PDB file of C-alpha atoms in Angstrom:
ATOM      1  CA  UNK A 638    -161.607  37.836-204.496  1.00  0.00           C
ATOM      2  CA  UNK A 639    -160.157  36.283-201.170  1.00  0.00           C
ATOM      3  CA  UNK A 640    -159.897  32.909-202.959  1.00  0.00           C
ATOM      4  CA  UNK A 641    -157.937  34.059-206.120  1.00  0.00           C
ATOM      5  CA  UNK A 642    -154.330  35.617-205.597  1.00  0.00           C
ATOM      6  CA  UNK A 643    -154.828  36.901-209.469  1.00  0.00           C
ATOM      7  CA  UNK A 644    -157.754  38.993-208.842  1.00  0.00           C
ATOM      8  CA  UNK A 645    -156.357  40.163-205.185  1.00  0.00           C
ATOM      9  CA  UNK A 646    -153.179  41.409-206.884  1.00  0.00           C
ATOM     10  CA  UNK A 647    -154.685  43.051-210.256  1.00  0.00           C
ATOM     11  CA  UNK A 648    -157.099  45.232-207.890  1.00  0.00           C
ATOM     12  CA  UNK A 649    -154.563  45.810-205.667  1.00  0.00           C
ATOM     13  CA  UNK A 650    -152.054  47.360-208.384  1.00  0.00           C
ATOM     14  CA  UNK A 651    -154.662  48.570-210.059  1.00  0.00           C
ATOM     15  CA  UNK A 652    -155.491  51.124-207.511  1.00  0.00           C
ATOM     16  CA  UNK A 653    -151.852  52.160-206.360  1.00  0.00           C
ATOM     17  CA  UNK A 654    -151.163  52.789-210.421  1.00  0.00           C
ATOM     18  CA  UNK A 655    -154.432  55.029-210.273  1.00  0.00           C
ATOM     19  CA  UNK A 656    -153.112  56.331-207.464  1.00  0.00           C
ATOM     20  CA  UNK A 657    -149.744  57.391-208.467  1.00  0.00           C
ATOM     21  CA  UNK A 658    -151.088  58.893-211.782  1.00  0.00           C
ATOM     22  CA  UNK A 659    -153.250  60.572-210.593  1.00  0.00           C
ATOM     23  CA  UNK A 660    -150.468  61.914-207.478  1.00  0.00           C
ATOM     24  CA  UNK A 661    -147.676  62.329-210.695  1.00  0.00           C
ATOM     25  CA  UNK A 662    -149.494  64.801-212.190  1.00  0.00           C
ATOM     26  CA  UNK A 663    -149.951  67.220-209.105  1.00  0.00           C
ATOM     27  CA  UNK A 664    -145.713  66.988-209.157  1.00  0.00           C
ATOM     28  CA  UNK A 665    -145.145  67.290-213.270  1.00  0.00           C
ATOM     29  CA  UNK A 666    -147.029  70.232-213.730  1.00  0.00           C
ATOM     30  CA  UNK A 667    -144.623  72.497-216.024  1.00  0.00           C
ATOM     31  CA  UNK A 668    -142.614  69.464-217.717  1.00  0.00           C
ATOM     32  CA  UNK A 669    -143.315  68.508-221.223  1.00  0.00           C
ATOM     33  CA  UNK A 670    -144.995  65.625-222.085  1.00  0.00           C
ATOM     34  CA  UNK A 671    -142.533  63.597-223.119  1.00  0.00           C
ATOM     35  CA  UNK A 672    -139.654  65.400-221.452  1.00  0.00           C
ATOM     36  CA  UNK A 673    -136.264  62.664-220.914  1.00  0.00           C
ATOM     37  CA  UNK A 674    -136.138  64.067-217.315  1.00  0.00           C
ATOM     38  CA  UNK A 675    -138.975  64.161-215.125  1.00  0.00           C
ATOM     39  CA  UNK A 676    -140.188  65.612-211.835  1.00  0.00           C
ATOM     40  CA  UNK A 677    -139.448  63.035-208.446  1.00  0.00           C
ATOM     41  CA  UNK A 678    -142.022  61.391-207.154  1.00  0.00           C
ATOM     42  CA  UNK A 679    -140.748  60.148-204.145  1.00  0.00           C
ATOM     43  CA  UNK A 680    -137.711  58.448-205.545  1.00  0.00           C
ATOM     44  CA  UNK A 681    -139.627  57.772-209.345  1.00  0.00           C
ATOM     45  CA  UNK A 682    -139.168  59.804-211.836  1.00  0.00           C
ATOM     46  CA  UNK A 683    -142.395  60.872-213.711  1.00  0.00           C
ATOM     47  CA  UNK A 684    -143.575  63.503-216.727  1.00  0.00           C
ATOM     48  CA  UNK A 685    -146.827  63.475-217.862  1.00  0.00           C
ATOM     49  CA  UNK A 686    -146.997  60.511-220.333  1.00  0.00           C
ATOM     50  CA  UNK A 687    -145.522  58.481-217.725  1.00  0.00           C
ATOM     51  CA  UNK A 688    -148.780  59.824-215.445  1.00  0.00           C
ATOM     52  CA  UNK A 689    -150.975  58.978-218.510  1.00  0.00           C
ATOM     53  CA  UNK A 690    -149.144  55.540-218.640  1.00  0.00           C
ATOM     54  CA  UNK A 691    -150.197  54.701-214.889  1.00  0.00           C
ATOM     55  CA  UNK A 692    -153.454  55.536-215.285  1.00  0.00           C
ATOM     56  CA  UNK A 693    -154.610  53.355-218.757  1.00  0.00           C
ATOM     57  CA  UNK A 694    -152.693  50.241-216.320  1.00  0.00           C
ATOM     58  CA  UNK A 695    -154.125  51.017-213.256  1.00  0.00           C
ATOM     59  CA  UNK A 696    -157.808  51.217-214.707  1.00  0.00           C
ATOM     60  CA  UNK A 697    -156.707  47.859-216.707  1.00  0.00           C
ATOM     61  CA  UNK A 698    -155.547  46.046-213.717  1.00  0.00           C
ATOM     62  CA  UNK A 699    -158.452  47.311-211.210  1.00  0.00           C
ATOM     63  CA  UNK A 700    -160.952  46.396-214.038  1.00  0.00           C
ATOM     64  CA  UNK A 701    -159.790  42.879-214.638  1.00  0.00           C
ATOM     65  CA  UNK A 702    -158.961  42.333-210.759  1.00  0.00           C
ATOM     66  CA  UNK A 703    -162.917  43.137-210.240  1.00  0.00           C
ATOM     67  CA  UNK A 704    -164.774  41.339-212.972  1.00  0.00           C
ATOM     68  CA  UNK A 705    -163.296  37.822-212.815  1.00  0.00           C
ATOM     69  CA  UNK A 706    -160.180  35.317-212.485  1.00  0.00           C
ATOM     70  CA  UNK A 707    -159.849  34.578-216.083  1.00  0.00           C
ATOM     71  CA  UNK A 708    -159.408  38.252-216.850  1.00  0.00           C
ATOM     72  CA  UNK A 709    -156.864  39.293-214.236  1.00  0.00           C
ATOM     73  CA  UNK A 710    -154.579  36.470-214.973  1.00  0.00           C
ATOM     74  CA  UNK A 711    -154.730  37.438-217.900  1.00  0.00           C
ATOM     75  CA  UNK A 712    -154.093  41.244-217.474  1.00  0.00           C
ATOM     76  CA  UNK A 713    -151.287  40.423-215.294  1.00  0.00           C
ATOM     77  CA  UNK A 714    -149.551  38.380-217.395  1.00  0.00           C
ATOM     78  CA  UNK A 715    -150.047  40.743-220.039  1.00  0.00           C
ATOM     79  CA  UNK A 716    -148.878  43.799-217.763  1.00  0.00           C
ATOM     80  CA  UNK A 717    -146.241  41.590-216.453  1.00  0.00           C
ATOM     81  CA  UNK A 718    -144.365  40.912-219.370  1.00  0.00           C
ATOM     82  CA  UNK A 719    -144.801  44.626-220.767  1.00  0.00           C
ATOM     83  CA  UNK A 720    -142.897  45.751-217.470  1.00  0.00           C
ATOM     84  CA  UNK A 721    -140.520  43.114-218.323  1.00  0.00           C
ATOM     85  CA  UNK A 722    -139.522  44.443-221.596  1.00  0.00           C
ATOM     86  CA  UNK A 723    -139.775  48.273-219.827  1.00  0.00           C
ATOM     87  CA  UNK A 724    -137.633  47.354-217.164  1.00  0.00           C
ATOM     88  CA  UNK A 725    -135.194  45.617-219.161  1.00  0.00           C
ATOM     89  CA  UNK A 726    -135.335  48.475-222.488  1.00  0.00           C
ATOM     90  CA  UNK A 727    -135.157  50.779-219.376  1.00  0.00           C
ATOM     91  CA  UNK A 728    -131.431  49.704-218.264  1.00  0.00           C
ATOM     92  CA  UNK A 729    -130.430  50.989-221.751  1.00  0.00           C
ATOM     93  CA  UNK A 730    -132.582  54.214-222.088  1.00  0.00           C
ATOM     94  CA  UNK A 731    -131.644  55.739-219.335  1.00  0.00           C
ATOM     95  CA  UNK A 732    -129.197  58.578-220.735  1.00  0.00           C
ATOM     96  CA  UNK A 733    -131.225  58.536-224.022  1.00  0.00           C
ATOM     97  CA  UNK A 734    -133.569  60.691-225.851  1.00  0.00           C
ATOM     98  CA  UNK A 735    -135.483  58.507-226.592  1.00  0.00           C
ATOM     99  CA  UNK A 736    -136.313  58.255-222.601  1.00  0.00           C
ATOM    100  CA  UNK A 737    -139.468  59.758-223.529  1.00  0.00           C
ATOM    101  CA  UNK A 738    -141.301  58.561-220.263  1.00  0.00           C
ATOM    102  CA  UNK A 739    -138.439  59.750-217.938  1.00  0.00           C
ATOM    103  CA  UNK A 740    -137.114  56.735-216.391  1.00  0.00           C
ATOM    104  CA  UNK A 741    -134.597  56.556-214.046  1.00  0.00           C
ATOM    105  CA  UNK A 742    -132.815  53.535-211.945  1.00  0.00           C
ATOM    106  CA  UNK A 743    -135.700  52.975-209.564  1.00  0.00           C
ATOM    107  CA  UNK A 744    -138.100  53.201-211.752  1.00  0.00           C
ATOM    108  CA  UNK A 745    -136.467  50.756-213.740  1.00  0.00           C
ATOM    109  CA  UNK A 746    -136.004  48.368-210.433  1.00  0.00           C
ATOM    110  CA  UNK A 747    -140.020  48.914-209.821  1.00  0.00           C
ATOM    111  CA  UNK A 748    -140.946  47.590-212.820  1.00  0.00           C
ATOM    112  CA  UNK A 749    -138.885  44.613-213.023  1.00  0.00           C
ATOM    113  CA  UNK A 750    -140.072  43.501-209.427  1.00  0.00           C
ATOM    114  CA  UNK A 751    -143.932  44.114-210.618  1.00  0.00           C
ATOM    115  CA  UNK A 752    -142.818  42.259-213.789  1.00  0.00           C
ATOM    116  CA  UNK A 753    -142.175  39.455-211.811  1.00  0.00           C
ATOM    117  CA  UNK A 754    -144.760  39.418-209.006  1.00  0.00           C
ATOM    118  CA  UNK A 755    -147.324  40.192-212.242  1.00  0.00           C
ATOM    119  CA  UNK A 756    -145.797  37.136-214.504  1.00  0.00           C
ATOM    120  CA  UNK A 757    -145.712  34.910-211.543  1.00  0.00           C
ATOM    121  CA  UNK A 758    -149.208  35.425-210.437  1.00  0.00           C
ATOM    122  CA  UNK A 759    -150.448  35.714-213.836  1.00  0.00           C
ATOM    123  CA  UNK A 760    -148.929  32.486-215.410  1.00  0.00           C
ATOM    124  CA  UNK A 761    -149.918  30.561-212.011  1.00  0.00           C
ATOM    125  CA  UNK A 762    -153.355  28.812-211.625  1.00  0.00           C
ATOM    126  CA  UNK A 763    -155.493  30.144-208.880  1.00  0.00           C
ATOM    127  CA  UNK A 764    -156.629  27.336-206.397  1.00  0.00           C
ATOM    128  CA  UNK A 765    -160.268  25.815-207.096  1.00  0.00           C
ATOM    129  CA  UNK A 766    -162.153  25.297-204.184  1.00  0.00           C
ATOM    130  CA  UNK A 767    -162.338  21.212-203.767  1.00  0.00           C
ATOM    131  CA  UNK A 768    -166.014  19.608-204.808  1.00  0.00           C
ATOM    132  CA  UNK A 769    -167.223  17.465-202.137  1.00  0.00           C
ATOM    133  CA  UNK A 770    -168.414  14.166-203.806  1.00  0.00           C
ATOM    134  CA  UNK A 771    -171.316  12.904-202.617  1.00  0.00           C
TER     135      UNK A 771
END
């Protein structure tokens, strides 16, 4: 894992998404599951699909980031671009009812920087350790 950035970063996100679904649903308790406006976690905004949401990437990501390179390129790339589109769909949502996963600006800001730490790492090759030639 020290030799591929790809694998590094999927186990990486993978655990702080676990993480912070697991943490979001200790603070949404009492909000409906696809409420428009969630409970704060820390400056995110989160209701219990969102939680849900973090959870089925963060098991994704820490999966591919432990089994092997090819898989956690392609997991982030695959993440990457679906926070794209969320981040982006998220600029225009957020007033909306159909905000059913409570986003708010910062949320929006998260996933556009993950969108393009994911995409860049994902669409990037991960060095090969040079063959010595005998």
């Amino acid at each position: 894992m020290r030799n591929s950035p790809n694998r590094l970063i999927a186990t990486v996100f993978g655990a702080v998404y676990l993480l912070v679904g697991l943490v979001g649903f200790a603070v949404t308790a009492g909000i409906s599951f696809f409420s428009t406006e969630g409970a704060n976690l820390i400056i995110f905004e989160v209701n219990p699909l969102h939680n849900v949401i973090h959870l089925a990437i963060g098991a994704a990501l820490l999966y591919a980031g432990l089994k092997n390179v090819q898989l956690a390129r392609t997991v982030n790339a695959g993440v990457g671009a679906v926070y794209l589109l969320v981040g982006i769909l998220g600029l225009f949502l957020l007033s909306s009812p159909l905000n059913i996963i409570a986003l708010n600006g910062a949320d929006n800001v998260l996933h556009l920087a993950s969108a393009v730490l994911l995409l860049g790492v994902g669409l990037s090759m991960d060095k090969s350790p040079a063959t010595a030639h005998a």
